[in-house]
mmCIF file of N, CA and C in Angstrom:
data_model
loop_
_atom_site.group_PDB
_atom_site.id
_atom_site.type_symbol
_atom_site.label_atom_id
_atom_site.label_comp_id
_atom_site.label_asym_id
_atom_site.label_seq_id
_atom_site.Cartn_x
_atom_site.Cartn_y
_atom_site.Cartn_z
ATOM 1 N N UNK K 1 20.404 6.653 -30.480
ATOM 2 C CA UNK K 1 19.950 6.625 -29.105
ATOM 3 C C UNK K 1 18.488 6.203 -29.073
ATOM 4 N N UNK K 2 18.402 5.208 -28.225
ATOM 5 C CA UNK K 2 16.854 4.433 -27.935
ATOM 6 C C UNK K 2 15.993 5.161 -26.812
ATOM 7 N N UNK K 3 14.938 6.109 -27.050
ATOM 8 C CA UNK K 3 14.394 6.354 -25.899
ATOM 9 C C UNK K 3 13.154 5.278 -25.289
ATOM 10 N N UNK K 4 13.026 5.285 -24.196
ATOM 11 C CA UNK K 4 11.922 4.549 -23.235
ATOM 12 C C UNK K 4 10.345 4.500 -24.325
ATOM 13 N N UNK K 5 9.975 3.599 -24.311
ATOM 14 C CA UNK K 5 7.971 4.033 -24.165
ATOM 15 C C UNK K 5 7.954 3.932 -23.310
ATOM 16 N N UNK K 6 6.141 4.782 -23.696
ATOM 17 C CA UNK K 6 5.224 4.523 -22.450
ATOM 18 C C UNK K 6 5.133 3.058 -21.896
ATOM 19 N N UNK K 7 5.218 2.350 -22.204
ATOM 20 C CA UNK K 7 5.123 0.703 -21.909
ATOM 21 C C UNK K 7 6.441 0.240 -20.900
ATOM 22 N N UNK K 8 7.446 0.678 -21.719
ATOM 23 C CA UNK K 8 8.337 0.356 -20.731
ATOM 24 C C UNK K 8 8.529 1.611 -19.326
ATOM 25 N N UNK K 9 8.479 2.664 -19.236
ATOM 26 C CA UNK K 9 8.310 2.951 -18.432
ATOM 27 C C UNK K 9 6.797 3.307 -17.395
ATOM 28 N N UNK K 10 6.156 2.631 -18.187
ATOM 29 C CA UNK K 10 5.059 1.759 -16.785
ATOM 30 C C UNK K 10 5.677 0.899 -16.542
ATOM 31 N N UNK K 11 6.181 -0.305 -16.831
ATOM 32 C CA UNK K 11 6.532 -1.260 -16.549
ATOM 33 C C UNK K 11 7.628 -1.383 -15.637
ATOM 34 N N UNK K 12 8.557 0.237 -15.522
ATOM 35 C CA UNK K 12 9.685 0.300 -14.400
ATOM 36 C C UNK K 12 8.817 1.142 -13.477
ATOM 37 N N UNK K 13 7.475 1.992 -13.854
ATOM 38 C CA UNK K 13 7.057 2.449 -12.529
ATOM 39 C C UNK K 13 6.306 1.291 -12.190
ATOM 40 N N UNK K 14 5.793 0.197 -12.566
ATOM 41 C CA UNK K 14 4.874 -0.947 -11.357
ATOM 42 C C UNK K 14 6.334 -2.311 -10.950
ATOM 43 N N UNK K 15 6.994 -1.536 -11.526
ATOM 44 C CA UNK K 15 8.250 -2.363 -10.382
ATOM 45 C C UNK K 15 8.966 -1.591 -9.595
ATOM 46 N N UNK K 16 8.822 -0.874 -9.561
ATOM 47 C CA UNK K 16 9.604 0.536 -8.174
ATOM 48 C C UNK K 16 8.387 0.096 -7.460
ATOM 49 N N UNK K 17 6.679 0.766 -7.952
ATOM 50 C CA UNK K 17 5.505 0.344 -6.809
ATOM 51 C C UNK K 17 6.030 -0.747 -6.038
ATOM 52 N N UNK K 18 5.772 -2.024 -6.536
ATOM 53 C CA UNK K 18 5.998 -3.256 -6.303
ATOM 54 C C UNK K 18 7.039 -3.215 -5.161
ATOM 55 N N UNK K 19 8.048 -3.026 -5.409
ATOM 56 C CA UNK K 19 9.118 -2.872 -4.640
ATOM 57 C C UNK K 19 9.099 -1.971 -3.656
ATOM 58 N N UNK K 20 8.506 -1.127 -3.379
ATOM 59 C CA UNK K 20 8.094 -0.124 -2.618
ATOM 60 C C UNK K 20 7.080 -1.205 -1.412
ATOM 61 N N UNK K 21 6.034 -1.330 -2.213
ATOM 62 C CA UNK K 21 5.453 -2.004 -1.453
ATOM 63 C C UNK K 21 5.348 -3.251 -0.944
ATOM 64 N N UNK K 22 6.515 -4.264 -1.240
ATOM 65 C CA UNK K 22 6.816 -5.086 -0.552
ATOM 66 C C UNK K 22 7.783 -4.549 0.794
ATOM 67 N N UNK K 23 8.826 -3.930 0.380
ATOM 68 C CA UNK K 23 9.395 -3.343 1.499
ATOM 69 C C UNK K 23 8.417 -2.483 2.861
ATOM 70 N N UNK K 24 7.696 -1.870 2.303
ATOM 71 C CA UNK K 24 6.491 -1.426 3.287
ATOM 72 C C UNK K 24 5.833 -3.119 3.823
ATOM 73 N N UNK K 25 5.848 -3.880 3.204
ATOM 74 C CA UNK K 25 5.086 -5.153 3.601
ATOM 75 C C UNK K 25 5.937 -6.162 4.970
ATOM 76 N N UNK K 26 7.062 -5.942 4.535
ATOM 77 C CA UNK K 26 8.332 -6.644 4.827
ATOM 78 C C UNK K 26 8.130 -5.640 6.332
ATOM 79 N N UNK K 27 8.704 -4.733 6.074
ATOM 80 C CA UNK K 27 8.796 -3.424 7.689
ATOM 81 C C UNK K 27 7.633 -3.807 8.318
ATOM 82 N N UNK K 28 6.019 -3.578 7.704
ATOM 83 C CA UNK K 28 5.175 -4.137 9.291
ATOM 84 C C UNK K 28 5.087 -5.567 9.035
ATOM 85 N N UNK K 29 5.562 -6.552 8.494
ATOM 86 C CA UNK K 29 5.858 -7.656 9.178
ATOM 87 C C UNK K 29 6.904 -7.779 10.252
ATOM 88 N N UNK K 30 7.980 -7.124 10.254
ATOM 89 C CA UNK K 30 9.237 -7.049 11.165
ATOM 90 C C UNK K 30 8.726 -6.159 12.399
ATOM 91 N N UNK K 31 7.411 -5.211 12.236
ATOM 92 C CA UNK K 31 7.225 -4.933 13.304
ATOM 93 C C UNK K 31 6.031 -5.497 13.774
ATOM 94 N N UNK K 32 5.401 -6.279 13.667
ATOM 95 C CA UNK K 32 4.061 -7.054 13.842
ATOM 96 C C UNK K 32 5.264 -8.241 14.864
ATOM 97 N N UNK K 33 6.215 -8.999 13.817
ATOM 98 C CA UNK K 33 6.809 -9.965 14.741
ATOM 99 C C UNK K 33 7.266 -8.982 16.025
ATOM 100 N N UNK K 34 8.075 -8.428 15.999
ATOM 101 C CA UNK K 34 8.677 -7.665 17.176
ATOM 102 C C UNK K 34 7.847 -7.567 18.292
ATOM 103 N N UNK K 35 6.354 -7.131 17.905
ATOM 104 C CA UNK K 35 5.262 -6.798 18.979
ATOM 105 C C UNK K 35 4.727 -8.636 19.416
ATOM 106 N N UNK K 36 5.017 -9.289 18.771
ATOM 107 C CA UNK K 36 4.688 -10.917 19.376
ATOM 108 C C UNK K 36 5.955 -10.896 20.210
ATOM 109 N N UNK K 37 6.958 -10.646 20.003
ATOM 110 C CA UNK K 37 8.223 -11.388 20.628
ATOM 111 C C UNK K 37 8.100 -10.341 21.980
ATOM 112 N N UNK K 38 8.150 -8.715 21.809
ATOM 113 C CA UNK K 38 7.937 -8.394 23.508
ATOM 114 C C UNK K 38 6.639 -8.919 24.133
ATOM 115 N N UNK K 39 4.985 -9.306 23.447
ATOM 116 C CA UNK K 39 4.467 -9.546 24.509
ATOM 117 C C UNK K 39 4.744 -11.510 24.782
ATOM 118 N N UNK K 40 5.492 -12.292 24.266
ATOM 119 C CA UNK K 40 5.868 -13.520 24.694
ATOM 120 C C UNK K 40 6.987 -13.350 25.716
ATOM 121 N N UNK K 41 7.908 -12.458 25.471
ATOM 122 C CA UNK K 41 9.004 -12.153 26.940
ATOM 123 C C UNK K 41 8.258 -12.063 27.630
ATOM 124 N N UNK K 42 6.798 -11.183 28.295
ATOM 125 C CA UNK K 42 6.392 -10.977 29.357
ATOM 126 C C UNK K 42 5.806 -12.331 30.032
ATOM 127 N N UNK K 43 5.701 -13.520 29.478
ATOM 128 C CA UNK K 43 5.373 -14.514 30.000
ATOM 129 C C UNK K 43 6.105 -15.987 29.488
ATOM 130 N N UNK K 44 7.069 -15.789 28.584
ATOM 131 C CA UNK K 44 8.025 -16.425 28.749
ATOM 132 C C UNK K 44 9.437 -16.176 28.309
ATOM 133 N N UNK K 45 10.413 -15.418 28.540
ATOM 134 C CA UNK K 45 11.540 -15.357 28.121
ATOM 135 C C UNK K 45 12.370 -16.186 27.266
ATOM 136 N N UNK K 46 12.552 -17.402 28.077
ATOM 137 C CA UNK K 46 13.653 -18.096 27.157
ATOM 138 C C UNK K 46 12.651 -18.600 25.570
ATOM 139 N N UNK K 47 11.076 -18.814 25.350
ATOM 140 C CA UNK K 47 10.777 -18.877 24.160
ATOM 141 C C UNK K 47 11.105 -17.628 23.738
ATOM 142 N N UNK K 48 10.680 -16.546 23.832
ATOM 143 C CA UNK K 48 11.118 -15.074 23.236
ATOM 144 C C UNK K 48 12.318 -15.156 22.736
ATOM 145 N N UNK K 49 13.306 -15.445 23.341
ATOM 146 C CA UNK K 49 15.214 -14.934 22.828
ATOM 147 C C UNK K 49 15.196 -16.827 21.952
ATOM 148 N N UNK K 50 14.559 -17.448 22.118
ATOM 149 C CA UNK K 50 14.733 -18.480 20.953
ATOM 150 C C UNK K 50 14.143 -18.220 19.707
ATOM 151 N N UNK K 51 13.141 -17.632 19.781
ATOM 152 C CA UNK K 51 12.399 -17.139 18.521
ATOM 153 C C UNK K 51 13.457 -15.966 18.507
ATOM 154 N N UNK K 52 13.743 -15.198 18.840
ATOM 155 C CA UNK K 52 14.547 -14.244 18.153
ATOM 156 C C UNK K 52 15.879 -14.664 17.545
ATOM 157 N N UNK K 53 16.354 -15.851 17.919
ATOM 158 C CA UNK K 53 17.414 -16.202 17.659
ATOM 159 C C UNK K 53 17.192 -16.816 15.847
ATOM 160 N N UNK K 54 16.270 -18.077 16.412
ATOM 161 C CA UNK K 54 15.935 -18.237 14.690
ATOM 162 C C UNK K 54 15.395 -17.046 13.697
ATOM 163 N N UNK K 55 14.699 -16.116 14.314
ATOM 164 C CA UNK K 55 15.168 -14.895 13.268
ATOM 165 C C UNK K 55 16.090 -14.136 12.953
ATOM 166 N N UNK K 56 16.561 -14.184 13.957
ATOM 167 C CA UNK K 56 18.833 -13.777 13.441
ATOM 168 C C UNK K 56 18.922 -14.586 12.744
ATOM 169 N N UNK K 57 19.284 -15.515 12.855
ATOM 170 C CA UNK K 57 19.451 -16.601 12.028
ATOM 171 C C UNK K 57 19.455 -17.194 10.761
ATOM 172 N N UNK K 58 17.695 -17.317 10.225
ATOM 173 C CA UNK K 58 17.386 -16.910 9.733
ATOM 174 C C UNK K 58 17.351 -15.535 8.694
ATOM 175 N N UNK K 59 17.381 -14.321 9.480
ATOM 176 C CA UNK K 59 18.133 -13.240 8.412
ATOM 177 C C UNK K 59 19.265 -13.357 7.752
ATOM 178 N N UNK K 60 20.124 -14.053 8.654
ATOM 179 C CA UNK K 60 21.708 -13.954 8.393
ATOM 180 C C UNK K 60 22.029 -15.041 7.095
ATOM 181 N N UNK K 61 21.034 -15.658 6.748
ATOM 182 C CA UNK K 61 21.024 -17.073 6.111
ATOM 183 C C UNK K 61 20.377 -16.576 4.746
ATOM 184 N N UNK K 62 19.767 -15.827 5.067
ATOM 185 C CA UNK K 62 19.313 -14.656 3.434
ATOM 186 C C UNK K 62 19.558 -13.749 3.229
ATOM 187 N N UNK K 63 20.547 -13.200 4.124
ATOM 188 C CA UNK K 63 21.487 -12.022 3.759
ATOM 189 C C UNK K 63 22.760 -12.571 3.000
ATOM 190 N N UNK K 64 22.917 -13.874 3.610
ATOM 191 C CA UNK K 64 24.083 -14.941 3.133
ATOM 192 C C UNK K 64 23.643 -15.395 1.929
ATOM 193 N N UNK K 65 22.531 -16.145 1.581
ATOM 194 C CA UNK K 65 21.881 -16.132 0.089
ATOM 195 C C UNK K 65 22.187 -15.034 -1.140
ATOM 196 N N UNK K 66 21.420 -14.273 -0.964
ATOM 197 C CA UNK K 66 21.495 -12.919 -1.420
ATOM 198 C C UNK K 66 23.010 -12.520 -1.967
ATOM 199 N N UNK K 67 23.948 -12.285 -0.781
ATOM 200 C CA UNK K 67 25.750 -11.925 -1.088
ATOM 201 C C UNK K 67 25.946 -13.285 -2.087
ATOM 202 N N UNK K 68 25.554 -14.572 -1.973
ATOM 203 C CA UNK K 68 25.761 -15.745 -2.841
ATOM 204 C C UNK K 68 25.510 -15.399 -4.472
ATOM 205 N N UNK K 69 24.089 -15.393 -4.419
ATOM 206 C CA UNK K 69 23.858 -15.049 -5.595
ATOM 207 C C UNK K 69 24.204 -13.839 -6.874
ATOM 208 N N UNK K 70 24.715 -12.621 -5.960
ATOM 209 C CA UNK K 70 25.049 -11.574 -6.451
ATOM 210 C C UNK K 70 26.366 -11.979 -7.099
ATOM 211 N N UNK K 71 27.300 -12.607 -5.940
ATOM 212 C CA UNK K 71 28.545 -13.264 -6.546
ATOM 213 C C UNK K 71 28.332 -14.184 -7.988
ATOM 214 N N UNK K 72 27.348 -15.136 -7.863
ATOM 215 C CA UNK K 72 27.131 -15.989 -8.825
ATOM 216 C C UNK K 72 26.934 -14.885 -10.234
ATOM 217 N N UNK K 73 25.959 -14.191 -10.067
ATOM 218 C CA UNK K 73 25.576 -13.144 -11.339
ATOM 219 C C UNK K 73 26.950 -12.600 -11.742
ATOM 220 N N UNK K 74 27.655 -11.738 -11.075
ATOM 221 C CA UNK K 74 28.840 -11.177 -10.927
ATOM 222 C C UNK K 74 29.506 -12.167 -12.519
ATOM 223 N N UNK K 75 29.722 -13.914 -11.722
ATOM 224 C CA UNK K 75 30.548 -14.479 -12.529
ATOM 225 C C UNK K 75 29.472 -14.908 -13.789
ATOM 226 N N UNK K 76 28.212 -15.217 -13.881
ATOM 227 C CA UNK K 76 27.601 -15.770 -14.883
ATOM 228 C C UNK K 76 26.295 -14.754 -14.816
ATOM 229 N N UNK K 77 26.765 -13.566 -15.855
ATOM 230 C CA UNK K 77 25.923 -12.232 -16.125
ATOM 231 C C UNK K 77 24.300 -12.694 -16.770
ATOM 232 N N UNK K 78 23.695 -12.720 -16.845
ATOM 233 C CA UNK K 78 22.391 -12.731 -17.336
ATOM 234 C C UNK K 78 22.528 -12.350 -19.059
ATOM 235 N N UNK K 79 22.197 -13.310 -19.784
ATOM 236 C CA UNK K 79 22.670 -12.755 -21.610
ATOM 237 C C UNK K 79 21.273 -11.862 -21.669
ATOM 238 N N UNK K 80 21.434 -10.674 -22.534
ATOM 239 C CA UNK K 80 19.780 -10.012 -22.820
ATOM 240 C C UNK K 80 18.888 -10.755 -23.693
ATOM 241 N N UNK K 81 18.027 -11.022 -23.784
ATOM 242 C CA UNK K 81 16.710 -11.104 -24.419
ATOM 243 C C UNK K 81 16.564 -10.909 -25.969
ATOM 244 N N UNK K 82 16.530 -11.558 -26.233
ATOM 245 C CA UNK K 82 16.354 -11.194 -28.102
ATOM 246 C C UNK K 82 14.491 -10.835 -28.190
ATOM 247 N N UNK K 83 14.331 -9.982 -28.692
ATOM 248 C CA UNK K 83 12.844 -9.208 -28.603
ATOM 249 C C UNK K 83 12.440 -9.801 -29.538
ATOM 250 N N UNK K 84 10.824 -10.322 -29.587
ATOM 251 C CA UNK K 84 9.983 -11.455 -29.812
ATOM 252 C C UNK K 84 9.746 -10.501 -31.515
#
């Protein structure tokens, strides 16, 4: 049985960080846009629900990516690493 180093598990805690904090990055970007798109409804609607649309859209198109690629891995697994 192989236990962890210290090396490698820094290296899975600054990729949880990482990941942590892109998702924190990602959320107030989604709410930064949100606060553009209600104050553009108040003075123009149909741009508002068009910009929201290409961000449906848009999401749905990298949520669609994403399900793609997982499939792809699924069939063609990643070989491990032969250590240097």
């Amino acid at each position: 049985m192989q236990t962890e180093s210290t090396e490698d598990k820094d290296k899975i805690q600054s990729n949880t960080s990482a990941g942590t904090d892109q998702q924190i990055g990602q959320t107030n970007l989604n709410g930064e846009f949100l606060a553009h798109i209600k104050e553009i409804n108040t003075k123009d609607p149909q741009l508002a629900q068009e910009l929201l649309s290409d961000f449906w859209d848009n999401s749905m198109r990298c949520i669609n990516n994403a399900r793609n690629a997982l499939e792809w891995l699924e069939k063609h697994p990643p070989q491990p690493q032969k250590g240097i």
